[in-house]
Amino acid sequence: MMKKKQSPDLNYGIVFILPAILFLSITSLIPLAYSLGVSFTNLNLLRPGQPIQFVGLQNYSTGIRDGEFLTAAWNTILIVSVSLGLQLLIGLMLSLILSQERKGFRLWQTILLIPNIIAPVVVGVLWRLMFNPDYGIFKLGLAQIGIDKPWLQHPIWAKVAVIIVETWTWTPFVMLTLIAGLKSLSDTPFEAARIDGASGLQIFRYITMPLLKPVIAVTLLLRLMDAFKMFDSIYVLTYGGPGLATEVLSLRIYKKGLKYFDITEASAQSWIFLICIFVISYIIAKKFVQVEKRIE
């Protein structure tokens, strides 16, 4: 029996990709392994001479019962849920409009993508200026119609401000992926529905949405994994304030480890956070596979 010869192109591909794999391993896997090991010890950065001892799950137990960590978890769930829902709703509406081949629509797609290509830190600075209580555009503009809110000074309105910023930043990404999904759909079922006299609403409900569900599921999965990591814009916009009103898990872990130097509990909390993201992503991915099977 003759053995298949390995393609030379494959060998060259492995050679070229190997440096990238090594770089990612050094910059990602080693820090992950270090944080996992540290999370089971009593390492104290403020006492370098203290003997390092194995403490088992003590840091995990303390970390998951931390009131500030639980508050940050609730804030994360609330902000991600509301902002992601708005992103999907607005992104779907925009994609249905801008996926049509009409003059000027490509230009609008490009213009609407601008928020998504701005660095998150810059986004935070821009919106902080707009929410400024003295000279911000929200203060000066909305006050004229009787909406004068302490956007970054009140716990509820600070959450609303963060949700607005997240929605503004990431809706273009959702819009772009859904436009790509809409343009990949076959025209045959739509033409058949029009011949049968189906209305635009019926076509959207019974044809467009079922066919678009896999794309929506992938978009939701990508955005969900990324949304849980939000840090930069909130750091600049509110720094988790007022109080703990807008403090999310990534910011809480950052403060725990690099502000208060409790590196062991911060590592434990980061792994708890990572496991939660993995479980949620797995559930959504499983649902996505089920939807694909039903469509097939």
PDB file of C-alpha atoms in Angstrom:
ATOM      1  CA  MET A   1       0.000   0.000   0.000  1.00  0.00           C
ATOM      2  CA  MET A   2       1.476   3.313  -1.109  1.00  0.00           C
ATOM      3  CA  LYS A   3       1.797   6.090   1.429  1.00  0.00           C
ATOM      4  CA  LYS A   4       0.613   9.553   0.494  1.00  0.00           C
ATOM      5  CA  LYS A   5       3.424  12.046   0.209  1.00  0.00           C
ATOM      6  CA  GLN A   6       3.061  15.155   2.309  1.00  0.00           C
ATOM      7  CA  SER A   7       2.606  18.279   0.212  1.00  0.00           C
ATOM      8  CA  PRO A   8       5.686  20.582   0.161  1.00  0.00           C
ATOM      9  CA  ASP A   9       3.306  23.532   0.467  1.00  0.00           C
ATOM     10  CA  LEU A  10       2.094  22.152   3.808  1.00  0.00           C
ATOM     11  CA  ASN A  11       5.665  21.966   5.114  1.00  0.00           C
ATOM     12  CA  TYR A  12       6.321  25.549   4.065  1.00  0.00           C
ATOM     13  CA  GLY A  13       3.058  26.597   5.708  1.00  0.00           C
ATOM     14  CA  ILE A  14       4.085  24.996   9.010  1.00  0.00           C
ATOM     15  CA  VAL A  15       7.466  26.749   8.860  1.00  0.00           C
ATOM     16  CA  PHE A  16       5.857  30.141   8.298  1.00  0.00           C
ATOM     17  CA  ILE A  17       3.179  29.720  10.963  1.00  0.00           C
ATOM     18  CA  LEU A  18       5.519  28.291  13.626  1.00  0.00           C
ATOM     19  CA  PRO A  19       6.890  31.707  14.769  1.00  0.00           C
ATOM     20  CA  ALA A  20       3.339  32.975  15.287  1.00  0.00           C
ATOM     21  CA  ILE A  21       2.451  29.867  17.313  1.00  0.00           C
ATOM     22  CA  LEU A  22       5.565  30.262  19.462  1.00  0.00           C
ATOM     23  CA  PHE A  23       4.868  33.966  19.997  1.00  0.00           C
ATOM     24  CA  LEU A  24       1.261  33.307  21.046  1.00  0.00           C
ATOM     25  CA  SER A  25       2.397  30.469  23.318  1.00  0.00           C
ATOM     26  CA  ILE A  26       4.919  32.708  25.081  1.00  0.00           C
ATOM     27  CA  THR A  27       2.607  35.726  25.402  1.00  0.00           C
ATOM     28  CA  SER A  28      -0.608  33.833  26.220  1.00  0.00           C
ATOM     29  CA  LEU A  29      -0.135  30.303  27.508  1.00  0.00           C
ATOM     30  CA  ILE A  30       2.760  31.035  29.871  1.00  0.00           C
ATOM     31  CA  PRO A  31       0.954  33.934  31.646  1.00  0.00           C
ATOM     32  CA  LEU A  32      -2.196  31.787  31.837  1.00  0.00           C
ATOM     33  CA  ALA A  33      -0.271  28.916  33.402  1.00  0.00           C
ATOM     34  CA  TYR A  34       1.449  31.321  35.817  1.00  0.00           C
ATOM     35  CA  SER A  35      -1.850  32.900  36.920  1.00  0.00           C
ATOM     36  CA  LEU A  36      -3.386  29.449  37.401  1.00  0.00           C
ATOM     37  CA  GLY A  37      -0.469  28.372  39.584  1.00  0.00           C
ATOM     38  CA  VAL A  38      -0.488  31.620  41.580  1.00  0.00           C
ATOM     39  CA  SER A  39      -4.225  31.281  42.263  1.00  0.00           C
ATOM     40  CA  PHE A  40      -3.509  28.233  44.455  1.00  0.00           C
ATOM     41  CA  THR A  41      -0.846  29.952  46.590  1.00  0.00           C
ATOM     42  CA  ASN A  42      -0.537  32.694  49.219  1.00  0.00           C
ATOM     43  CA  LEU A  43       1.919  34.801  47.157  1.00  0.00           C
ATOM     44  CA  ASN A  44       2.083  38.353  48.529  1.00  0.00           C
ATOM     45  CA  LEU A  45       3.706  40.994  46.309  1.00  0.00           C
ATOM     46  CA  LEU A  46       4.014  43.383  49.256  1.00  0.00           C
ATOM     47  CA  ARG A  47       6.007  40.793  51.245  1.00  0.00           C
ATOM     48  CA  PRO A  48       8.570  39.332  48.829  1.00  0.00           C
ATOM     49  CA  GLY A  49      10.370  37.393  51.561  1.00  0.00           C
ATOM     50  CA  GLN A  50       7.252  35.539  52.745  1.00  0.00           C
ATOM     51  CA  PRO A  51       7.333  31.759  52.088  1.00  0.00           C
ATOM     52  CA  ILE A  52       4.966  30.749  49.272  1.00  0.00           C
ATOM     53  CA  GLN A  53       2.557  28.025  50.376  1.00  0.00           C
ATOM     54  CA  PHE A  54      -0.123  25.993  48.604  1.00  0.00           C
ATOM     55  CA  VAL A  55      -3.579  27.038  49.895  1.00  0.00           C
ATOM     56  CA  GLY A  56      -5.826  24.953  47.639  1.00  0.00           C
ATOM     57  CA  LEU A  57      -9.146  26.555  46.682  1.00  0.00           C
ATOM     58  CA  GLN A  58      -9.015  29.203  49.412  1.00  0.00           C
ATOM     59  CA  ASN A  59      -8.525  32.080  46.942  1.00  0.00           C
ATOM     60  CA  TYR A  60     -11.401  30.814  44.795  1.00  0.00           C
ATOM     61  CA  SER A  61     -13.676  30.538  47.820  1.00  0.00           C
ATOM     62  CA  THR A  62     -12.764  34.037  49.016  1.00  0.00           C
ATOM     63  CA  GLY A  63     -12.917  35.511  45.513  1.00  0.00           C
ATOM     64  CA  ILE A  64     -16.361  34.207  44.612  1.00  0.00           C
ATOM     65  CA  ARG A  65     -17.801  35.467  47.937  1.00  0.00           C
ATOM     66  CA  ASP A  66     -16.286  38.933  47.515  1.00  0.00           C
ATOM     67  CA  GLY A  67     -19.140  41.462  47.541  1.00  0.00           C
ATOM     68  CA  GLU A  68     -17.405  43.814  45.101  1.00  0.00           C
ATOM     69  CA  PHE A  69     -16.737  40.917  42.711  1.00  0.00           C
ATOM     70  CA  LEU A  70     -20.422  39.920  42.807  1.00  0.00           C
ATOM     71  CA  THR A  71     -21.468  43.542  42.211  1.00  0.00           C
ATOM     72  CA  ALA A  72     -19.105  43.707  39.227  1.00  0.00           C
ATOM     73  CA  ALA A  73     -20.543  40.418  37.928  1.00  0.00           C
ATOM     74  CA  TRP A  74     -24.082  41.828  38.109  1.00  0.00           C
ATOM     75  CA  ASN A  75     -22.983  45.049  36.387  1.00  0.00           C
ATOM     76  CA  THR A  76     -21.282  43.023  33.647  1.00  0.00           C
ATOM     77  CA  ILE A  77     -24.359  40.863  33.021  1.00  0.00           C
ATOM     78  CA  LEU A  78     -26.675  43.888  32.975  1.00  0.00           C
ATOM     79  CA  ILE A  79     -24.528  46.072  30.699  1.00  0.00           C
ATOM     80  CA  VAL A  80     -23.662  43.225  28.312  1.00  0.00           C
ATOM     81  CA  SER A  81     -27.274  41.968  28.084  1.00  0.00           C
ATOM     82  CA  VAL A  82     -28.855  45.366  27.400  1.00  0.00           C
ATOM     83  CA  SER A  83     -26.130  46.692  25.090  1.00  0.00           C
ATOM     84  CA  LEU A  84     -25.910  43.425  23.133  1.00  0.00           C
ATOM     85  CA  GLY A  85     -29.694  43.340  22.712  1.00  0.00           C
ATOM     86  CA  LEU A  86     -29.655  46.904  21.376  1.00  0.00           C
ATOM     87  CA  GLN A  87     -26.709  46.124  19.095  1.00  0.00           C
ATOM     88  CA  LEU A  88     -28.545  43.154  17.559  1.00  0.00           C
ATOM     89  CA  LEU A  89     -31.808  45.081  17.160  1.00  0.00           C
ATOM     90  CA  ILE A  90     -30.293  48.246  15.654  1.00  0.00           C
ATOM     91  CA  GLY A  91     -27.718  46.266  13.656  1.00  0.00           C
ATOM     92  CA  LEU A  92     -30.463  44.083  12.138  1.00  0.00           C
ATOM     93  CA  MET A  93     -32.553  47.123  11.193  1.00  0.00           C
ATOM     94  CA  LEU A  94     -29.575  48.869   9.579  1.00  0.00           C
ATOM     95  CA  SER A  95     -28.476  45.700   7.766  1.00  0.00           C
ATOM     96  CA  LEU A  96     -31.950  45.189   6.264  1.00  0.00           C
ATOM     97  CA  ILE A  97     -31.874  48.752   4.927  1.00  0.00           C
ATOM     98  CA  LEU A  98     -28.239  49.004   3.810  1.00  0.00           C
ATOM     99  CA  SER A  99     -28.003  45.506   2.265  1.00  0.00           C
ATOM    100  CA  GLN A 100     -30.113  46.772  -0.633  1.00  0.00           C
ATOM    101  CA  GLU A 101     -28.233  47.731  -3.787  1.00  0.00           C
ATOM    102  CA  ARG A 102     -29.034  51.434  -3.873  1.00  0.00           C
ATOM    103  CA  LYS A 103     -26.985  54.494  -4.670  1.00  0.00           C
ATOM    104  CA  GLY A 104     -25.113  55.888  -1.669  1.00  0.00           C
ATOM    105  CA  PHE A 105     -25.717  52.887   0.618  1.00  0.00           C
ATOM    106  CA  ARG A 106     -22.082  51.707   0.410  1.00  0.00           C
ATOM    107  CA  LEU A 107     -20.966  55.155   1.510  1.00  0.00           C
ATOM    108  CA  TRP A 108     -23.334  54.978   4.481  1.00  0.00           C
ATOM    109  CA  GLN A 109     -21.943  51.558   5.410  1.00  0.00           C
ATOM    110  CA  THR A 110     -18.443  53.052   5.486  1.00  0.00           C
ATOM    111  CA  ILE A 111     -19.528  56.072   7.539  1.00  0.00           C
ATOM    112  CA  LEU A 112     -21.390  53.914  10.070  1.00  0.00           C
ATOM    113  CA  LEU A 113     -18.291  51.719  10.549  1.00  0.00           C
ATOM    114  CA  ILE A 114     -16.251  54.634  11.915  1.00  0.00           C
ATOM    115  CA  PRO A 115     -17.168  54.071  15.625  1.00  0.00           C
ATOM    116  CA  ASN A 116     -15.899  50.498  15.405  1.00  0.00           C
ATOM    117  CA  ILE A 117     -12.445  51.460  14.110  1.00  0.00           C
ATOM    118  CA  ILE A 118     -11.767  54.086  16.778  1.00  0.00           C
ATOM    119  CA  ALA A 119      -9.564  52.907  19.666  1.00  0.00           C
ATOM    120  CA  PRO A 120     -11.647  52.149  22.811  1.00  0.00           C
ATOM    121  CA  VAL A 121      -9.600  54.608  24.891  1.00  0.00           C
ATOM    122  CA  VAL A 122     -10.363  57.375  22.390  1.00  0.00           C
ATOM    123  CA  VAL A 123     -14.041  56.387  22.468  1.00  0.00           C
ATOM    124  CA  GLY A 124     -14.021  56.744  26.259  1.00  0.00           C
ATOM    125  CA  VAL A 125     -12.406  60.196  26.074  1.00  0.00           C
ATOM    126  CA  LEU A 126     -14.844  61.417  23.389  1.00  0.00           C
ATOM    127  CA  TRP A 127     -17.920  60.312  25.295  1.00  0.00           C
ATOM    128  CA  ARG A 128     -16.564  61.602  28.597  1.00  0.00           C
ATOM    129  CA  LEU A 129     -16.340  65.042  26.976  1.00  0.00           C
ATOM    130  CA  MET A 130     -19.864  64.701  25.578  1.00  0.00           C
ATOM    131  CA  PHE A 131     -21.228  63.661  28.992  1.00  0.00           C
ATOM    132  CA  ASN A 132     -19.368  66.473  30.796  1.00  0.00           C
ATOM    133  CA  PRO A 133     -21.816  68.188  33.226  1.00  0.00           C
ATOM    134  CA  ASP A 134     -20.522  71.687  32.396  1.00  0.00           C
ATOM    135  CA  TYR A 135     -19.984  71.873  28.648  1.00  0.00           C
ATOM    136  CA  GLY A 136     -20.865  68.440  27.223  1.00  0.00           C
ATOM    137  CA  ILE A 137     -23.149  68.151  24.218  1.00  0.00           C
ATOM    138  CA  PHE A 138     -25.620  66.046  26.210  1.00  0.00           C
ATOM    139  CA  LYS A 139     -25.801  68.716  28.917  1.00  0.00           C
ATOM    140  CA  LEU A 140     -26.214  71.604  26.469  1.00  0.00           C
ATOM    141  CA  GLY A 141     -28.351  69.834  23.874  1.00  0.00           C
ATOM    142  CA  LEU A 142     -30.745  67.684  25.889  1.00  0.00           C
ATOM    143  CA  ALA A 143     -31.233  70.361  28.553  1.00  0.00           C
ATOM    144  CA  GLN A 144     -32.996  72.425  25.882  1.00  0.00           C
ATOM    145  CA  ILE A 145     -35.776  69.819  25.679  1.00  0.00           C
ATOM    146  CA  GLY A 146     -36.003  69.249  29.426  1.00  0.00           C
ATOM    147  CA  ILE A 147     -33.676  66.222  29.696  1.00  0.00           C
ATOM    148  CA  ASP A 148     -31.004  67.352  32.123  1.00  0.00           C
ATOM    149  CA  LYS A 149     -29.467  64.259  33.713  1.00  0.00           C
ATOM    150  CA  PRO A 150     -26.266  63.807  35.773  1.00  0.00           C
ATOM    151  CA  TRP A 151     -24.976  61.244  33.280  1.00  0.00           C
ATOM    152  CA  LEU A 152     -21.731  60.218  34.984  1.00  0.00           C
ATOM    153  CA  GLN A 153     -22.587  61.291  38.542  1.00  0.00           C
ATOM    154  CA  HIS A 154     -25.686  59.136  39.155  1.00  0.00           C
ATOM    155  CA  PRO A 155     -25.411  55.308  39.435  1.00  0.00           C
ATOM    156  CA  ILE A 156     -28.338  54.552  37.104  1.00  0.00           C
ATOM    157  CA  TRP A 157     -27.523  57.204  34.497  1.00  0.00           C
ATOM    158  CA  ALA A 158     -23.853  56.173  34.533  1.00  0.00           C
ATOM    159  CA  LYS A 159     -24.949  52.634  33.557  1.00  0.00           C
ATOM    160  CA  VAL A 160     -27.130  54.120  30.816  1.00  0.00           C
ATOM    161  CA  ALA A 161     -24.134  56.130  29.584  1.00  0.00           C
ATOM    162  CA  VAL A 162     -21.934  53.007  29.415  1.00  0.00           C
ATOM    163  CA  ILE A 163     -24.679  51.101  27.548  1.00  0.00           C
ATOM    164  CA  ILE A 164     -24.997  53.987  25.054  1.00  0.00           C
ATOM    165  CA  VAL A 165     -21.230  53.980  24.454  1.00  0.00           C
ATOM    166  CA  GLU A 166     -21.052  50.182  24.021  1.00  0.00           C
ATOM    167  CA  THR A 167     -24.038  50.203  21.656  1.00  0.00           C
ATOM    168  CA  TRP A 168     -22.610  53.081  19.601  1.00  0.00           C
ATOM    169  CA  THR A 169     -19.215  51.394  19.343  1.00  0.00           C
ATOM    170  CA  TRP A 170     -20.233  47.852  18.412  1.00  0.00           C
ATOM    171  CA  THR A 171     -23.490  48.154  16.448  1.00  0.00           C
ATOM    172  CA  PRO A 172     -21.481  48.719  13.204  1.00  0.00           C
ATOM    173  CA  PHE A 173     -19.765  45.332  13.654  1.00  0.00           C
ATOM    174  CA  VAL A 174     -23.130  43.585  14.066  1.00  0.00           C
ATOM    175  CA  MET A 175     -24.525  45.496  11.073  1.00  0.00           C
ATOM    176  CA  LEU A 176     -21.584  44.482   8.862  1.00  0.00           C
ATOM    177  CA  THR A 177     -21.777  40.761   9.711  1.00  0.00           C
ATOM    178  CA  LEU A 178     -25.550  40.698   9.171  1.00  0.00           C
ATOM    179  CA  ILE A 179     -25.215  42.522   5.829  1.00  0.00           C
ATOM    180  CA  ALA A 180     -22.721  39.838   4.763  1.00  0.00           C
ATOM    181  CA  GLY A 181     -25.183  37.176   5.936  1.00  0.00           C
ATOM    182  CA  LEU A 182     -28.104  38.736   4.057  1.00  0.00           C
ATOM    183  CA  LYS A 183     -26.107  38.989   0.833  1.00  0.00           C
ATOM    184  CA  SER A 184     -25.126  35.321   1.077  1.00  0.00           C
ATOM    185  CA  LEU A 185     -28.776  34.155   1.108  1.00  0.00           C
ATOM    186  CA  SER A 186     -30.201  32.613  -2.058  1.00  0.00           C
ATOM    187  CA  ASP A 187     -32.810  34.663  -3.968  1.00  0.00           C
ATOM    188  CA  THR A 188     -34.900  31.581  -4.820  1.00  0.00           C
ATOM    189  CA  PRO A 189     -37.061  31.353  -1.635  1.00  0.00           C
ATOM    190  CA  PHE A 190     -37.654  35.116  -1.677  1.00  0.00           C
ATOM    191  CA  GLU A 191     -38.781  35.100  -5.318  1.00  0.00           C
ATOM    192  CA  ALA A 192     -41.066  32.118  -4.670  1.00  0.00           C
ATOM    193  CA  ALA A 193     -42.620  33.899  -1.675  1.00  0.00           C
ATOM    194  CA  ARG A 194     -43.260  37.058  -3.724  1.00  0.00           C
ATOM    195  CA  ILE A 195     -44.917  35.015  -6.477  1.00  0.00           C
ATOM    196  CA  ASP A 196     -47.168  33.420  -3.834  1.00  0.00           C
ATOM    197  CA  GLY A 197     -48.193  36.917  -2.710  1.00  0.00           C
ATOM    198  CA  ALA A 198     -46.371  37.020   0.643  1.00  0.00           C
ATOM    199  CA  SER A 199     -46.053  40.439   2.259  1.00  0.00           C
ATOM    200  CA  GLY A 200     -42.728  41.998   3.243  1.00  0.00           C
ATOM    201  CA  LEU A 201     -43.387  41.220   6.916  1.00  0.00           C
ATOM    202  CA  GLN A 202     -44.218  37.579   6.150  1.00  0.00           C
ATOM    203  CA  ILE A 203     -41.051  37.214   4.053  1.00  0.00           C
ATOM    204  CA  PHE A 204     -38.996  38.663   6.902  1.00  0.00           C
ATOM    205  CA  ARG A 205     -40.618  36.462   9.552  1.00  0.00           C
ATOM    206  CA  TYR A 206     -40.794  33.123   7.749  1.00  0.00           C
ATOM    207  CA  ILE A 207     -37.841  33.285   5.341  1.00  0.00           C
ATOM    208  CA  THR A 208     -35.266  35.953   6.219  1.00  0.00           C
ATOM    209  CA  MET A 209     -35.069  35.337   9.968  1.00  0.00           C
ATOM    210  CA  PRO A 210     -34.906  31.504   9.857  1.00  0.00           C
ATOM    211  CA  LEU A 211     -32.187  31.627   7.175  1.00  0.00           C
ATOM    212  CA  LEU A 212     -30.299  34.340   9.049  1.00  0.00           C
ATOM    213  CA  LYS A 213     -30.366  32.575  12.437  1.00  0.00           C
ATOM    214  CA  PRO A 214     -26.935  30.896  12.030  1.00  0.00           C
ATOM    215  CA  VAL A 215     -25.337  34.250  11.167  1.00  0.00           C
ATOM    216  CA  ILE A 216     -27.065  35.898  14.131  1.00  0.00           C
ATOM    217  CA  ALA A 217     -25.864  33.082  16.415  1.00  0.00           C
ATOM    218  CA  VAL A 218     -22.237  33.460  15.261  1.00  0.00           C
ATOM    219  CA  THR A 219     -22.446  37.251  15.606  1.00  0.00           C
ATOM    220  CA  LEU A 220     -23.920  36.889  19.090  1.00  0.00           C
ATOM    221  CA  LEU A 221     -21.175  34.443  20.103  1.00  0.00           C
ATOM    222  CA  LEU A 222     -18.379  36.701  18.841  1.00  0.00           C
ATOM    223  CA  ARG A 223     -19.833  39.810  20.438  1.00  0.00           C
ATOM    224  CA  LEU A 224     -20.592  38.062  23.719  1.00  0.00           C
ATOM    225  CA  MET A 225     -17.034  36.812  24.157  1.00  0.00           C
ATOM    226  CA  ASP A 226     -15.683  40.256  23.324  1.00  0.00           C
ATOM    227  CA  ALA A 227     -18.268  42.206  25.356  1.00  0.00           C
ATOM    228  CA  PHE A 228     -17.347  40.432  28.583  1.00  0.00           C
ATOM    229  CA  LYS A 229     -13.793  41.762  28.168  1.00  0.00           C
ATOM    230  CA  MET A 230     -14.846  45.447  27.992  1.00  0.00           C
ATOM    231  CA  PHE A 231     -12.322  47.492  29.904  1.00  0.00           C
ATOM    232  CA  ASP A 232     -10.685  50.414  28.064  1.00  0.00           C
ATOM    233  CA  SER A 233     -13.690  52.655  27.431  1.00  0.00           C
ATOM    234  CA  ILE A 234     -15.143  52.133  30.929  1.00  0.00           C
ATOM    235  CA  TYR A 235     -11.729  52.743  32.512  1.00  0.00           C
ATOM    236  CA  VAL A 236     -11.548  56.150  30.809  1.00  0.00           C
ATOM    237  CA  LEU A 237     -15.252  57.015  30.946  1.00  0.00           C
ATOM    238  CA  THR A 238     -16.178  56.238  34.570  1.00  0.00           C
ATOM    239  CA  TYR A 239     -13.372  54.127  36.138  1.00  0.00           C
ATOM    240  CA  GLY A 240     -16.199  51.972  37.483  1.00  0.00           C
ATOM    241  CA  GLY A 241     -17.914  54.862  39.248  1.00  0.00           C
ATOM    242  CA  PRO A 242     -19.770  56.464  40.744  1.00  0.00           C
ATOM    243  CA  GLY A 243     -18.967  54.071  43.562  1.00  0.00           C
ATOM    244  CA  LEU A 244     -19.185  50.601  42.002  1.00  0.00           C
ATOM    245  CA  ALA A 245     -22.101  51.463  39.684  1.00  0.00           C
ATOM    246  CA  THR A 246     -20.289  50.716  36.406  1.00  0.00           C
ATOM    247  CA  GLU A 247     -17.467  48.491  37.622  1.00  0.00           C
ATOM    248  CA  VAL A 248     -17.326  45.385  35.435  1.00  0.00           C
ATOM    249  CA  LEU A 249     -15.444  42.151  36.081  1.00  0.00           C
ATOM    250  CA  SER A 250     -12.378  42.972  33.987  1.00  0.00           C
ATOM    251  CA  LEU A 251     -11.978  46.314  35.774  1.00  0.00           C
ATOM    252  CA  ARG A 252     -12.557  44.731  39.211  1.00  0.00           C
ATOM    253  CA  ILE A 253      -9.898  42.081  38.566  1.00  0.00           C
ATOM    254  CA  TYR A 254      -7.502  44.766  37.315  1.00  0.00           C
ATOM    255  CA  LYS A 255      -7.999  46.830  40.482  1.00  0.00           C
ATOM    256  CA  LYS A 256      -7.705  43.763  42.701  1.00  0.00           C
ATOM    257  CA  GLY A 257      -4.424  42.649  41.189  1.00  0.00           C
ATOM    258  CA  LEU A 258      -2.658  45.857  40.138  1.00  0.00           C
ATOM    259  CA  LYS A 259      -4.095  48.489  42.464  1.00  0.00           C
ATOM    260  CA  TYR A 260      -4.438  46.517  45.703  1.00  0.00           C
ATOM    261  CA  PHE A 261      -1.689  43.981  44.787  1.00  0.00           C
ATOM    262  CA  ASP A 262      -3.828  40.980  45.775  1.00  0.00           C
ATOM    263  CA  ILE A 263      -2.480  38.958  42.883  1.00  0.00           C
ATOM    264  CA  THR A 264      -3.622  35.552  44.175  1.00  0.00           C
ATOM    265  CA  GLU A 265      -7.309  36.421  44.592  1.00  0.00           C
ATOM    266  CA  ALA A 266      -7.260  38.410  41.342  1.00  0.00           C
ATOM    267  CA  SER A 267      -5.891  35.339  39.535  1.00  0.00           C
ATOM    268  CA  ALA A 268      -8.583  33.138  41.078  1.00  0.00           C
ATOM    269  CA  GLN A 269     -11.311  35.615  40.077  1.00  0.00           C
ATOM    270  CA  SER A 270      -9.943  35.833  36.538  1.00  0.00           C
ATOM    271  CA  TRP A 271     -10.158  32.048  36.199  1.00  0.00           C
ATOM    272  CA  ILE A 272     -13.706  32.042  37.570  1.00  0.00           C
ATOM    273  CA  PHE A 273     -14.505  34.717  34.983  1.00  0.00           C
ATOM    274  CA  LEU A 274     -12.844  32.695  32.200  1.00  0.00           C
ATOM    275  CA  ILE A 275     -14.779  29.538  33.096  1.00  0.00           C
ATOM    276  CA  CYS A 276     -18.083  31.475  33.082  1.00  0.00           C
ATOM    277  CA  ILE A 277     -17.326  32.903  29.614  1.00  0.00           C
ATOM    278  CA  PHE A 278     -16.413  29.418  28.358  1.00  0.00           C
ATOM    279  CA  VAL A 279     -19.656  27.881  29.687  1.00  0.00           C
ATOM    280  CA  ILE A 280     -21.834  30.647  28.207  1.00  0.00           C
ATOM    281  CA  SER A 281     -20.013  30.440  24.861  1.00  0.00           C
ATOM    282  CA  TYR A 282     -20.397  26.648  24.830  1.00  0.00           C
ATOM    283  CA  ILE A 283     -24.158  26.901  25.431  1.00  0.00           C
ATOM    284  CA  ILE A 284     -24.588  29.439  22.611  1.00  0.00           C
ATOM    285  CA  ALA A 285     -22.391  27.386  20.250  1.00  0.00           C
ATOM    286  CA  LYS A 286     -24.452  24.273  21.035  1.00  0.00           C
ATOM    287  CA  LYS A 287     -27.682  26.157  20.306  1.00  0.00           C
ATOM    288  CA  PHE A 288     -26.122  27.376  17.054  1.00  0.00           C
ATOM    289  CA  VAL A 289     -25.385  23.784  15.961  1.00  0.00           C
ATOM    290  CA  GLN A 290     -28.987  22.777  16.784  1.00  0.00           C
ATOM    291  CA  VAL A 291     -30.347  25.696  14.717  1.00  0.00           C
ATOM    292  CA  GLU A 292     -28.132  24.717  11.759  1.00  0.00           C
ATOM    293  CA  LYS A 293     -29.353  21.095  11.923  1.00  0.00           C
ATOM    294  CA  ARG A 294     -33.010  22.214  11.957  1.00  0.00           C
ATOM    295  CA  ILE A 295     -32.432  24.452   8.912  1.00  0.00           C
ATOM    296  CA  GLU A 296     -30.699  21.628   7.012  1.00  0.00           C
TER     297      GLU A 296
END
